[in-house]
Short mmCIF file of C-alpha atoms in Angstrom, two decimals:
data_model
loop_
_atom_site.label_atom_id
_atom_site.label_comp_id
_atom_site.label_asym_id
_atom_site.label_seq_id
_atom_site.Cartn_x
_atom_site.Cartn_y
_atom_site.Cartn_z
CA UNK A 1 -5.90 -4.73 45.12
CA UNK A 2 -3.20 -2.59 45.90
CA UNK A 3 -1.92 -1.07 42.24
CA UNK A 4 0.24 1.65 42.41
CA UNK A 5 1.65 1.36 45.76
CA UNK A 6 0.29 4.51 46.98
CA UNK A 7 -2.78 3.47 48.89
CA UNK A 8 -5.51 3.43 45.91
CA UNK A 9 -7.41 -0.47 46.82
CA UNK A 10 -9.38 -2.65 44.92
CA UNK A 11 -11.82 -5.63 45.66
CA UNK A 12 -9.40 -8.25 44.68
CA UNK A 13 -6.52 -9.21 47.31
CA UNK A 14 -2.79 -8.95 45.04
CA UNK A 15 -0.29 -11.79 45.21
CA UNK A 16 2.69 -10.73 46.64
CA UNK A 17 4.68 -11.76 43.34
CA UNK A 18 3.06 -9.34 41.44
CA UNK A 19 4.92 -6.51 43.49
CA UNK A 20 8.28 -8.57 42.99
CA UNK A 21 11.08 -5.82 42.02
CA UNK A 22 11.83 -6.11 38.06
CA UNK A 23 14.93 -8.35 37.05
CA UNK A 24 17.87 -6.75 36.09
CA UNK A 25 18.25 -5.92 31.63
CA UNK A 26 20.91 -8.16 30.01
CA UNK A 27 24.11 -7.12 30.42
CA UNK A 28 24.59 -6.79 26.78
CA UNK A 29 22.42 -3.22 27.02
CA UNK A 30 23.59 -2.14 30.23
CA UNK A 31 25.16 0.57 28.64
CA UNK A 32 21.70 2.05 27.33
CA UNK A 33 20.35 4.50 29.41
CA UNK A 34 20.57 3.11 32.79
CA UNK A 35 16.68 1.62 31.81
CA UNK A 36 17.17 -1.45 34.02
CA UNK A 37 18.26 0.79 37.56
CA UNK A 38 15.55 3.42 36.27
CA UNK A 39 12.77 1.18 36.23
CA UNK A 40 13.92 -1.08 40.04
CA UNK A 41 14.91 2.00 42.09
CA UNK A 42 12.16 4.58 40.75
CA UNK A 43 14.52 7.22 39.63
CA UNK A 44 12.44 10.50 39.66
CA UNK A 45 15.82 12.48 39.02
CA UNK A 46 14.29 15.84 37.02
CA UNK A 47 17.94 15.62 35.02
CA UNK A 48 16.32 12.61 33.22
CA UNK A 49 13.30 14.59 32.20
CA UNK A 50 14.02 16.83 29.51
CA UNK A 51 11.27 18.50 27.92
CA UNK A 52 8.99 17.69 30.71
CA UNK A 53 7.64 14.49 28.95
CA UNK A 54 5.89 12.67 31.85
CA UNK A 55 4.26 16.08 32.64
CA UNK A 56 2.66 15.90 29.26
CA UNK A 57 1.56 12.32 29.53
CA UNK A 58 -0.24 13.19 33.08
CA UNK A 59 -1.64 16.48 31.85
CA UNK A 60 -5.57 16.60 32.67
CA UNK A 61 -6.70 17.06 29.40
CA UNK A 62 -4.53 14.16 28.15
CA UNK A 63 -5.66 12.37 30.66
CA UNK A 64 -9.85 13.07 30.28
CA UNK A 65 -8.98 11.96 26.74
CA UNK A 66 -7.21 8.93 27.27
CA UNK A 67 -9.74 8.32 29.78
CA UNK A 68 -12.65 9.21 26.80
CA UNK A 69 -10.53 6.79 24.28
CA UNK A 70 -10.66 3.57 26.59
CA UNK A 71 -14.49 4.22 27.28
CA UNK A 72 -15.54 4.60 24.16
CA UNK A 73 -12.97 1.15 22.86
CA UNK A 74 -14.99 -0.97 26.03
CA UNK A 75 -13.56 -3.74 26.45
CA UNK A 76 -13.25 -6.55 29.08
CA UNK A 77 -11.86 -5.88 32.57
CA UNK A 78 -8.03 -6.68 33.76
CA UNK A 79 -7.56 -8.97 36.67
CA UNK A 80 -9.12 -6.39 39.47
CA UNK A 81 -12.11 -6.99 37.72
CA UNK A 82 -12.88 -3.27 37.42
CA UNK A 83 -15.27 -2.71 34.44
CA UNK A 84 -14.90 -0.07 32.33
CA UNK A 85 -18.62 1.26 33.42
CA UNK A 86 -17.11 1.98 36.87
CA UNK A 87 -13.53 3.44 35.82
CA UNK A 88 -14.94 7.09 35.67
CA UNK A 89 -16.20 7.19 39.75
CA UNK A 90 -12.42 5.34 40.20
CA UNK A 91 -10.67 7.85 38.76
CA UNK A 92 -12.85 10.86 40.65
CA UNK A 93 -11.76 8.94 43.69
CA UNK A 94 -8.05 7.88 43.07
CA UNK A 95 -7.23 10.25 40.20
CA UNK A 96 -5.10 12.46 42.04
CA UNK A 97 -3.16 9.63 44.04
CA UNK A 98 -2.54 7.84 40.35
CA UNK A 99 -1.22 10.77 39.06
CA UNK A 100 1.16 11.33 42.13
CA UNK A 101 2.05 7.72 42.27
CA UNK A 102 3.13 7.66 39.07
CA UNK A 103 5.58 11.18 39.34
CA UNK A 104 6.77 9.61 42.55
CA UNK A 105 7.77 6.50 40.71
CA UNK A 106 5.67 4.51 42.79
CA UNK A 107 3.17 2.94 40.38
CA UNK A 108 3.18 -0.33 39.70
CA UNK A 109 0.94 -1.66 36.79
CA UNK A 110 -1.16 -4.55 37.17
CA UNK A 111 -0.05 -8.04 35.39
CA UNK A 112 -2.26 -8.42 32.84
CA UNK A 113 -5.20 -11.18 32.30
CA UNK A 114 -4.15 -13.74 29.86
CA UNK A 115 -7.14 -14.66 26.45
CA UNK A 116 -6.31 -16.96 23.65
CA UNK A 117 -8.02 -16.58 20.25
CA UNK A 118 -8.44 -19.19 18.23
CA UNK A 119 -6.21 -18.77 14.77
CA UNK A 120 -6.92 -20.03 11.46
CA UNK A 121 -4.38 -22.63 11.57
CA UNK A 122 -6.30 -25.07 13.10
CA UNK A 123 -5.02 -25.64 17.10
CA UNK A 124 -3.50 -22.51 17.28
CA UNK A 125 -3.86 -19.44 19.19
CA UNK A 126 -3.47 -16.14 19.39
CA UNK A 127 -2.05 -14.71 23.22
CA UNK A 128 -3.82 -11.49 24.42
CA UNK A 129 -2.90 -9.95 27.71
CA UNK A 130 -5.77 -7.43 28.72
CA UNK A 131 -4.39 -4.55 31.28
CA UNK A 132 -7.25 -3.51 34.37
CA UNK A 133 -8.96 -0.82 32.84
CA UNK A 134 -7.10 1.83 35.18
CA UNK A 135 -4.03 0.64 33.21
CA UNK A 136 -5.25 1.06 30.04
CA UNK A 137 -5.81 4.77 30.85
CA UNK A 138 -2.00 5.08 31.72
CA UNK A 139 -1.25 3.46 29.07
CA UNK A 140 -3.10 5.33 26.64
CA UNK A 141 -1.98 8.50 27.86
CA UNK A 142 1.25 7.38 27.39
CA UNK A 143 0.28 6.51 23.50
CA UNK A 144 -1.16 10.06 22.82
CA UNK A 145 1.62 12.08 24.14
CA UNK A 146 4.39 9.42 22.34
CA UNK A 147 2.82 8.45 19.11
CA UNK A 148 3.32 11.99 17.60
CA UNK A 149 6.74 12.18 18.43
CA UNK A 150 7.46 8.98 16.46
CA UNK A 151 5.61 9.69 13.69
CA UNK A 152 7.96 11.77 12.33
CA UNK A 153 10.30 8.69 12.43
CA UNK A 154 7.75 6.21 10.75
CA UNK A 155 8.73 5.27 7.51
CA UNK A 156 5.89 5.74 4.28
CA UNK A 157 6.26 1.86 3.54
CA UNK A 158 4.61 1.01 7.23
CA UNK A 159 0.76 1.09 7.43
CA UNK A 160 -0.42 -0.82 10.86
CA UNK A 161 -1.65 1.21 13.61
CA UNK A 162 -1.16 4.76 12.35
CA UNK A 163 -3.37 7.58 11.87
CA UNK A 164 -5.00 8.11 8.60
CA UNK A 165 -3.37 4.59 7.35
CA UNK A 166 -5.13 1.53 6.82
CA UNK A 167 -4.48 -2.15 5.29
CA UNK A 168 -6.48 -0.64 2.08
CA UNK A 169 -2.95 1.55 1.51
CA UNK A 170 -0.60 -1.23 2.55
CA UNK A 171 -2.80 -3.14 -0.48
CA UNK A 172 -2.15 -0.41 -2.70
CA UNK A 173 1.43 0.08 -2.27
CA UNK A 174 2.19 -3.57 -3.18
CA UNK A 175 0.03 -3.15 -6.27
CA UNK A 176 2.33 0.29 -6.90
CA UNK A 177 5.45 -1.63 -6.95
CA UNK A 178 4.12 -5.21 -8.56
CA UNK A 179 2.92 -2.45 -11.36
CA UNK A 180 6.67 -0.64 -11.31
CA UNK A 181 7.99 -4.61 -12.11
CA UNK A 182 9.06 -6.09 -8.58
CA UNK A 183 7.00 -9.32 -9.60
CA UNK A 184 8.39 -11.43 -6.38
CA UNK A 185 7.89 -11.09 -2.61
CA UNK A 186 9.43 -12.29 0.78
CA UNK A 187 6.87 -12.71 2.48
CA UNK A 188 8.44 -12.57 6.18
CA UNK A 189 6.54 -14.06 9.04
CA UNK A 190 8.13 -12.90 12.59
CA UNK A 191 7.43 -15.94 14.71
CA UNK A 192 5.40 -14.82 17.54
CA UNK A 193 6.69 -11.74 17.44
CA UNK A 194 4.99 -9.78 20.57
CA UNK A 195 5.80 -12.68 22.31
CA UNK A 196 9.23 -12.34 21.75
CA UNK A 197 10.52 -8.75 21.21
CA UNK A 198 13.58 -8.18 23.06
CA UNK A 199 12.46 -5.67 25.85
CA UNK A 200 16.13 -4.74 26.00
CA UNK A 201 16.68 -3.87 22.63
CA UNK A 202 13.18 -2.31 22.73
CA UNK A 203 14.51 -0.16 25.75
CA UNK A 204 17.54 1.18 23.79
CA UNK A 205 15.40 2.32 20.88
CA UNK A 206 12.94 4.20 22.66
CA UNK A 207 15.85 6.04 24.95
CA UNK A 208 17.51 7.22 21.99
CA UNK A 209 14.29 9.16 21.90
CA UNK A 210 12.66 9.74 24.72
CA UNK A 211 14.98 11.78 27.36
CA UNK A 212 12.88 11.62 30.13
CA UNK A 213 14.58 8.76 32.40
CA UNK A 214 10.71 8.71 34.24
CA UNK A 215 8.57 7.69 30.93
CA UNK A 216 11.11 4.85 30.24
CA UNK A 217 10.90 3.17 33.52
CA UNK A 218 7.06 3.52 33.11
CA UNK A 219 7.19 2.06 29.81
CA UNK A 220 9.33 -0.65 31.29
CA UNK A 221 7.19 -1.55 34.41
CA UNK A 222 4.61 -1.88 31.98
CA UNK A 223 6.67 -4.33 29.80
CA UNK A 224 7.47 -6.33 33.16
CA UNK A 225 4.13 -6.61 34.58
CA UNK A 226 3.63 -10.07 34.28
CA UNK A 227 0.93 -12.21 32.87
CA UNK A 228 -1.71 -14.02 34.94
CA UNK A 229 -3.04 -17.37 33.49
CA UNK A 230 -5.43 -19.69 35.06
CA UNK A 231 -4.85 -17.54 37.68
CA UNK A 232 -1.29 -17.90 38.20
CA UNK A 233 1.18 -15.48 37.63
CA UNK A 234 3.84 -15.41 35.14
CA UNK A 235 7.11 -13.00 34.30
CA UNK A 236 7.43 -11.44 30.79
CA UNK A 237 11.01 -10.99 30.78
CA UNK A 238 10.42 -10.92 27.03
CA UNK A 239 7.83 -9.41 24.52
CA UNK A 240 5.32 -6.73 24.56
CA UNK A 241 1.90 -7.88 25.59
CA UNK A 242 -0.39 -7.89 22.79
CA UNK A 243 -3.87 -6.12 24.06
CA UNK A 244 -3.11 -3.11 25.47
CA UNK A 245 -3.19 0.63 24.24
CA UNK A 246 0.99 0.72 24.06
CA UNK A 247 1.35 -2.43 22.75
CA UNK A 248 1.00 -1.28 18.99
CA UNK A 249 3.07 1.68 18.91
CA UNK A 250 5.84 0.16 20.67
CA UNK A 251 5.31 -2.80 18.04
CA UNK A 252 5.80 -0.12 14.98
CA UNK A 253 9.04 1.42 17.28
CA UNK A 254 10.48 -1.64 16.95
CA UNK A 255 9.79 -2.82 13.68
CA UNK A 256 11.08 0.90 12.34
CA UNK A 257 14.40 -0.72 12.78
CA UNK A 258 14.12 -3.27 10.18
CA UNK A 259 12.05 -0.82 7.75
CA UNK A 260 15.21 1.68 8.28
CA UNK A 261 17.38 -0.94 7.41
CA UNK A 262 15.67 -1.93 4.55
CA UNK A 263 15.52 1.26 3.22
CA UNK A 264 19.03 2.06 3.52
CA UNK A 265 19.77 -1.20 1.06
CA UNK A 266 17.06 0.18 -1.37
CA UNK A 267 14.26 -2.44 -0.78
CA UNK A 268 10.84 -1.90 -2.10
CA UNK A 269 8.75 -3.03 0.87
CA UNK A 270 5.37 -2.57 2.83
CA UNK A 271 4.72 -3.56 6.68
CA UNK A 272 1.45 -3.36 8.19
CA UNK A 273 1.93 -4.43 12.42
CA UNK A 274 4.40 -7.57 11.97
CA UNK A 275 3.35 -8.66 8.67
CA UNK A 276 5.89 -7.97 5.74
CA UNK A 277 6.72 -8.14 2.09
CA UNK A 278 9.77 -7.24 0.80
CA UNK A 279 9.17 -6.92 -3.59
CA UNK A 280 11.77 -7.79 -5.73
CA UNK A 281 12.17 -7.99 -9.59
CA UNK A 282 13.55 -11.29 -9.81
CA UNK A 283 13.69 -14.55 -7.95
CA UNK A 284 17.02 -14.65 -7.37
CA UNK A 285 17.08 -11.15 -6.15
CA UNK A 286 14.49 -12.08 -3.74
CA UNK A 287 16.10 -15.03 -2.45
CA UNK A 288 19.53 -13.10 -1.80
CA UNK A 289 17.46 -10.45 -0.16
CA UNK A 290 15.76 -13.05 2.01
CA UNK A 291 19.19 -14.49 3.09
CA UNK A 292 20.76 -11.14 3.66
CA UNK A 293 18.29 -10.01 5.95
CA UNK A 294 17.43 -12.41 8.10
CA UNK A 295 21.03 -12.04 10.32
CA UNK A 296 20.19 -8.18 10.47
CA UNK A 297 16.90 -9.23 11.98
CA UNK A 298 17.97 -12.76 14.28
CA UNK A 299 21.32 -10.57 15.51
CA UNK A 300 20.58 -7.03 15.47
CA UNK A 301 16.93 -6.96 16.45
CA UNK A 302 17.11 -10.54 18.19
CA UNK A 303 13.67 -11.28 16.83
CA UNK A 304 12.47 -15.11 15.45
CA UNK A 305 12.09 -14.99 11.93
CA UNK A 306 9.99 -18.85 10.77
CA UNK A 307 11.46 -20.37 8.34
CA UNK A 308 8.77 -22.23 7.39
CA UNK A 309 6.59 -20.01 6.88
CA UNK A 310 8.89 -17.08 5.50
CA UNK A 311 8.51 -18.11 1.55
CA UNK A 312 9.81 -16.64 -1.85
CA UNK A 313 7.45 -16.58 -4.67
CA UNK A 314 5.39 -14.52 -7.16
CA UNK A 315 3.40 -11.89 -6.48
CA UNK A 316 0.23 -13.63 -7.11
CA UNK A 317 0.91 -16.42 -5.13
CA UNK A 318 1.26 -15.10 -1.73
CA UNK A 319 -1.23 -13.92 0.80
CA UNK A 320 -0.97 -10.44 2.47
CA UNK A 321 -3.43 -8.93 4.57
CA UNK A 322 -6.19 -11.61 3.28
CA UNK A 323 -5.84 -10.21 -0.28
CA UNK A 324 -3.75 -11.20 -3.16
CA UNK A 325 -3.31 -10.40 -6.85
CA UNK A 326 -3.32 -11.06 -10.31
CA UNK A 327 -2.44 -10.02 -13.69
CA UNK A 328 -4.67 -8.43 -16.26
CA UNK A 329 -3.53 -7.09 -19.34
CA UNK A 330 0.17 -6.52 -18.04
CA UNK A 331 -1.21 -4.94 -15.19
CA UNK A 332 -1.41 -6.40 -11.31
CA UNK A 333 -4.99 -6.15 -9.81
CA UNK A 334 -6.08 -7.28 -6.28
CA UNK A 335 -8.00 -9.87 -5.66
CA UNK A 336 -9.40 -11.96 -2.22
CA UNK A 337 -6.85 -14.81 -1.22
CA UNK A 338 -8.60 -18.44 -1.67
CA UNK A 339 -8.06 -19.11 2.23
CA UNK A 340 -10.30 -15.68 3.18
CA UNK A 341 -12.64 -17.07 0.34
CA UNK A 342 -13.12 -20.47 2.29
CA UNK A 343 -13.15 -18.80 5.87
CA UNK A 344 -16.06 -16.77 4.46
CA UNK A 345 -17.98 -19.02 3.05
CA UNK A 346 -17.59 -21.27 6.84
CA UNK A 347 -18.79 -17.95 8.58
CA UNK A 348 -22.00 -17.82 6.12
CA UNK A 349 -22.47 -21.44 6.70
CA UNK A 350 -22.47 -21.05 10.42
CA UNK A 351 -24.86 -18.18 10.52
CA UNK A 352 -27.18 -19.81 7.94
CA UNK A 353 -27.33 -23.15 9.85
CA UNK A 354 -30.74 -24.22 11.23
CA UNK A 355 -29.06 -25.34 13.95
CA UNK A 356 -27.21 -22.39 15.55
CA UNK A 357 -30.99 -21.52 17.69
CA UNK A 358 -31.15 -18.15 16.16
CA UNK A 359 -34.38 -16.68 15.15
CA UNK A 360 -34.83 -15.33 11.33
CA UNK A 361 -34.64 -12.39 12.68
CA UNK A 362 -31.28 -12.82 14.49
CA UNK A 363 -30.11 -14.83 11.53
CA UNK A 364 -30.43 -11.47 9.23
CA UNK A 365 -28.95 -9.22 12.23
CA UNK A 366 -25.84 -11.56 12.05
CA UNK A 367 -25.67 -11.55 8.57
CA UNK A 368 -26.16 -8.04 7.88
CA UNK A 369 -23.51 -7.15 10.38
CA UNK A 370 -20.84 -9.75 9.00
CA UNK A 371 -21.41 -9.12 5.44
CA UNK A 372 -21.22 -5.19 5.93
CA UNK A 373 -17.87 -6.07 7.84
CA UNK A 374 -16.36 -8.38 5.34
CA UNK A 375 -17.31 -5.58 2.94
CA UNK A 376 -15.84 -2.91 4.14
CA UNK A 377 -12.16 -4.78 4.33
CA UNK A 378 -12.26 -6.33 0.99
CA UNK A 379 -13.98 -3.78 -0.69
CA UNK A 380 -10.47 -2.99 -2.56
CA UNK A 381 -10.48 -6.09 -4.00
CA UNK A 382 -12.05 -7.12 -7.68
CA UNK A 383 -14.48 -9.93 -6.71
CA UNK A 384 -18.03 -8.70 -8.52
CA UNK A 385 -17.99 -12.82 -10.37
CA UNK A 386 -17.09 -14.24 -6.40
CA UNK A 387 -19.95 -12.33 -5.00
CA UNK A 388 -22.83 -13.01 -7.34
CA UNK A 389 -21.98 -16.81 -6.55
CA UNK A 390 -21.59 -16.35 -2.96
CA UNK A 391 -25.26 -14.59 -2.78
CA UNK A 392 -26.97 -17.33 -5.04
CA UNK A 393 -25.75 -20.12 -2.61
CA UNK A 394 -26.16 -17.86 0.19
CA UNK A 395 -29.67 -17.27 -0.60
CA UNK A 396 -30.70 -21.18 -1.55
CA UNK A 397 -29.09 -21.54 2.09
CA UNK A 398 -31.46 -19.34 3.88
CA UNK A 399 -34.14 -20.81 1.68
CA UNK A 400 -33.59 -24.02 2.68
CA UNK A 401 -33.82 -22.89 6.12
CA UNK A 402 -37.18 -21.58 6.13
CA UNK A 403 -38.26 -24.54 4.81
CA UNK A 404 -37.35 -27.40 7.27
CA UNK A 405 -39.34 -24.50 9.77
CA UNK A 406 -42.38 -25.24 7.34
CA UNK A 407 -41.98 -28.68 8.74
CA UNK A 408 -45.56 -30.07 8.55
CA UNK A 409 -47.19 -30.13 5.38
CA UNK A 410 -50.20 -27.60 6.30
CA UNK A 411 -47.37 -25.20 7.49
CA UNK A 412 -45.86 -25.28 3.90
CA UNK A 413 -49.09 -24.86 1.95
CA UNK A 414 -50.27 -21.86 4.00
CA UNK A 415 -46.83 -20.43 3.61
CA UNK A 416 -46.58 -21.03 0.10
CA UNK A 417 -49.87 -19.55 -0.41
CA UNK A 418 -48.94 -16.82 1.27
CA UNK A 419 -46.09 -15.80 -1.04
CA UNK A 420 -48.17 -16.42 -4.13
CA UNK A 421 -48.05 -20.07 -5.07
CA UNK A 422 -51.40 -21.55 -6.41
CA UNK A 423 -53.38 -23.87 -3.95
CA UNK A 424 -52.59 -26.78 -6.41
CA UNK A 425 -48.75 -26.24 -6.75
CA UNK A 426 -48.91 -25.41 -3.29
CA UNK A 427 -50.21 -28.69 -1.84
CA UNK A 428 -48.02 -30.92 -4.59
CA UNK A 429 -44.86 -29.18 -3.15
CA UNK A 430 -45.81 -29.31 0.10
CA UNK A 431 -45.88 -33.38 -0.28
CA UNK A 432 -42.80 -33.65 -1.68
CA UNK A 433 -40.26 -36.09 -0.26
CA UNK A 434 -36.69 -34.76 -1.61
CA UNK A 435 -33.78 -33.04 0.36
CA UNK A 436 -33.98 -29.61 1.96
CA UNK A 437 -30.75 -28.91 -0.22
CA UNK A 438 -32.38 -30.20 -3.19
CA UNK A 439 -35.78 -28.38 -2.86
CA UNK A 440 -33.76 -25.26 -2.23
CA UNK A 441 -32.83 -24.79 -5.59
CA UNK A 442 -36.57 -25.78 -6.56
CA UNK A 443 -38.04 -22.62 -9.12
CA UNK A 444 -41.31 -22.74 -6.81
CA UNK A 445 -39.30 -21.37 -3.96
CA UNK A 446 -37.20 -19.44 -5.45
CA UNK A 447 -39.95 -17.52 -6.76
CA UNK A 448 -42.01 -17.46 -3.45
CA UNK A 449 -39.15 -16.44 -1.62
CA UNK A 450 -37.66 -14.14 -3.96
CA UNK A 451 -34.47 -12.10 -3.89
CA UNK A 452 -36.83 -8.93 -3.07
CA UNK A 453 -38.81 -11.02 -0.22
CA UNK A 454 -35.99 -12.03 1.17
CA UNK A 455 -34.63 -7.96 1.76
CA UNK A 456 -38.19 -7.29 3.05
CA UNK A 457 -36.99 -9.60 5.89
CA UNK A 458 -34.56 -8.31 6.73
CA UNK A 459 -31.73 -9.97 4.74
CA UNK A 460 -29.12 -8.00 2.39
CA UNK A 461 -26.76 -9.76 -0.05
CA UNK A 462 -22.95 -8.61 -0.57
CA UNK A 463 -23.10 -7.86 -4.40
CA UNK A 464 -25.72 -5.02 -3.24
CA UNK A 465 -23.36 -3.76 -0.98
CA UNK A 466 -20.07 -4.40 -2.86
CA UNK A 467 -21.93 -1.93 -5.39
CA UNK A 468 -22.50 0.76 -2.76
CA UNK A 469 -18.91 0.65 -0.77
CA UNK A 470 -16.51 -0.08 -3.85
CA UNK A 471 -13.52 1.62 -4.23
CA UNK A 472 -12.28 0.20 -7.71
#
């Protein structure tokens, strides 16, 4: 497949349409840095580059480490069907030509391979676009060299996708201002929002930046790509593809618009990626905040705000991030939203069913690595009462478990012999005629396959690590 124009093939012929020249920007941004005639005529004009910023970007040791970072993130292949396990003899290969196709203005980026993930809301889907693996080096090289320049812009109330930031701190800061008295929250929800970000609008932020006319019609080839699903290619003449190394910094570039904005009016606020509160002391300040934002975003930032979803309402009663909150002696503590609660307890369910054809062995690798997971996120959260519950019906669960596999009745008494039940008990039990569910809970194997037996094989319960990870 022919990707950058310059001569560097792959194994997979290239449809014609995905070399098709990029449409022309809106004519309502034709005034911002020439971005439309920079990205279809492959301006190299050195006047454009100020600062040398595509030099930077295509430096060798940015390079090697962009080349390190995608490696070491894995990862399924683009539509070349390049792995990244063969990317490193590629790039010894066709380094040099990628490098000069891109100065030249000759590269063209891949489309990228359309996944859906399943949502929570049930039929729903999240759109991923992966970019071939040599793409995701460019791209990442691009991030490297941009991400500390816009840094400095970032404002302190944004948390997604920035170093030394996490959701934990976007948690924090809402409990800072619920605990300063802004009780009420619009809770924003951008409709689809990397689906729809206005590439134009996008365009004129970023040039008010970056000076170098070369690293904007990269960026832009890269927004115009294309998308191939079921194996049929698509435009994006709108929206940033979600899946790529770029994708979230050009996602917080955007968004620093509406943060700006909202700081200028005074808001108390905290964005992590496209998810948003805006904290309020009263209802009806809330509610006039809600309606005089949304024509800033819908007109200024041309992005979908969902009505349906967007929602005024106490603190407490909203979900952000998975976690929510609550009030304890005047003061606002976090807790773990009800809906993460239930999606939990379906994950433990699946892993602890008898019929998912895992071993016991698996079964506790699956477990162990979930739990840990689920952990680490929440682990902000007060939930101590939640997780001694969740481990008692967790455990009755695996107990249950291992006995429909002591199926026969001579498999039952040996096994309950073997973890210290009498002969007698063991051969009454063994008899017995009630419900896995029901025998579950029985004291005979609770004590023969005791909280301690059950970590020698290889099972671990969250209270025990809630206790080592907390934070609170």
């Amino acid at each position: 497949m022919n990707v950058t124009g310059n001569g560097m093939k792959y194994r997979q012929p290239q449809n014609e349409d995905y070399l098709r020249k990029v449409p022309a920007e809106q004519e309502g941004y034709a005034e911002v840095y020439a971005s439309s005639r920079i990205t279809e005529n492959n301006i190299t004009n050195t006047d454009l580059s100020a600062g040398g910023l595509l030099e930077r970007i295509l430096d060798r040791d940015n390079m090697n480490k962009a080349f390190k970072k995608v490696k070491s993130n894995k990862g399924a292949g683009g539509i070349d069907r390049m792995e990244v396990d063969e990317l490193l003899q590629h790039l010894k290969e066709n380094g040099l030509k990628l490098t000069q196709a891109i100065q030249e203005g000759k590269y063209r980026p891949n489309p990228v391979r359309r996944v859906e993930i399943p949502k929570e809301e049930k039929g729903k889907v999240r759109k991923l676009g992966i970019p071939t693996v040599v793409d995701r080096v460019v791209q990442q090289a691009i991030a490297q060299v941009l991400s500390p320049m816009f840094e400095e812009q970032f404002s302190d109330n944004s948390f997604g996708f920035r170093p030394k930031r996490s959701a934990h701190d976007a948690i924090r800061r809402c409990q800072q201002f619920a605990n300063e008295g802004y009780k009420y929250v619009v809770d924003m929800d951008l409709e689809k929002y990397f689906d729809t970000v206005n590439q134009s609008k996008l365009i004129e932020v970023l040039s008010r930046t970056i000076k170098d006319g070369r690293v904007i019609s990269l960026i832009h080839k890269f927004l115009r790509a294309g998308v191939v699903v079921r194996h049929r290619f698509e435009g994006t003449e709108v929206g940033v593809p979600q899946g790529g190394p770029l994708s979230p910094l050009l996602s917080n570039i955007m968004l620093n618009e509406l943060d700006r904005e909202l700081e200028s009016r005074g808001h108390r606020f905290v964005r992590y990626a496209d998810d948003m509160v805006i904290l309020c002391k009263s209802k009806k300040s809330a509610e006039r905040t809600l309606d005089n934002i949304l024509p800033y975003i819908e007109r200024k930032l041309f992005l979908k705000v969902n009505r349906d979803k967007t929602v005024v309402d106490e603190v407490g009663k909203v979900k952000f991030l998975g976690f929510s909150f609550y009030q304890i002696k005047g003061l606002t503590r976090v807790k773990v939203h009800p809906k993460s609660i239930a999606k939990m307890q379906a994950k433990i369910k699946a892993l602890t069913a008898r019929s998912n054809g895992q071993g016991n062995e698996l079964r506790a690798i699956g477990l162990r690595r979930y739990i840990t997971g689920w952990i680490n996120y929440f682990k902000v959260a007060d939930m101590k009462g939640l997780l001694a519950e969740t481990d008692s019906w967790m455990r009755r669960r695996i107990r249950m478990v291992y006995w429909k596999q002591w199926k026969k009745v001579k498999t039952r008494i040996r096994e309950l012999k073997r973890h210290g039940i009498s002969d007698n008990k063991a051969r009454q039990f063994a008899n017995t005629r009630k419900s896995y569910w029901r025998i579950s809970n029985s004291p005979i194997l609770s004590y023969s396959l005791n909280n301690q037996t059950l970590k020698k094989l290889g099972f671990i319960f969250f209270s025990d690590y809630y206790q080592q990870v907390r934070v609170n």
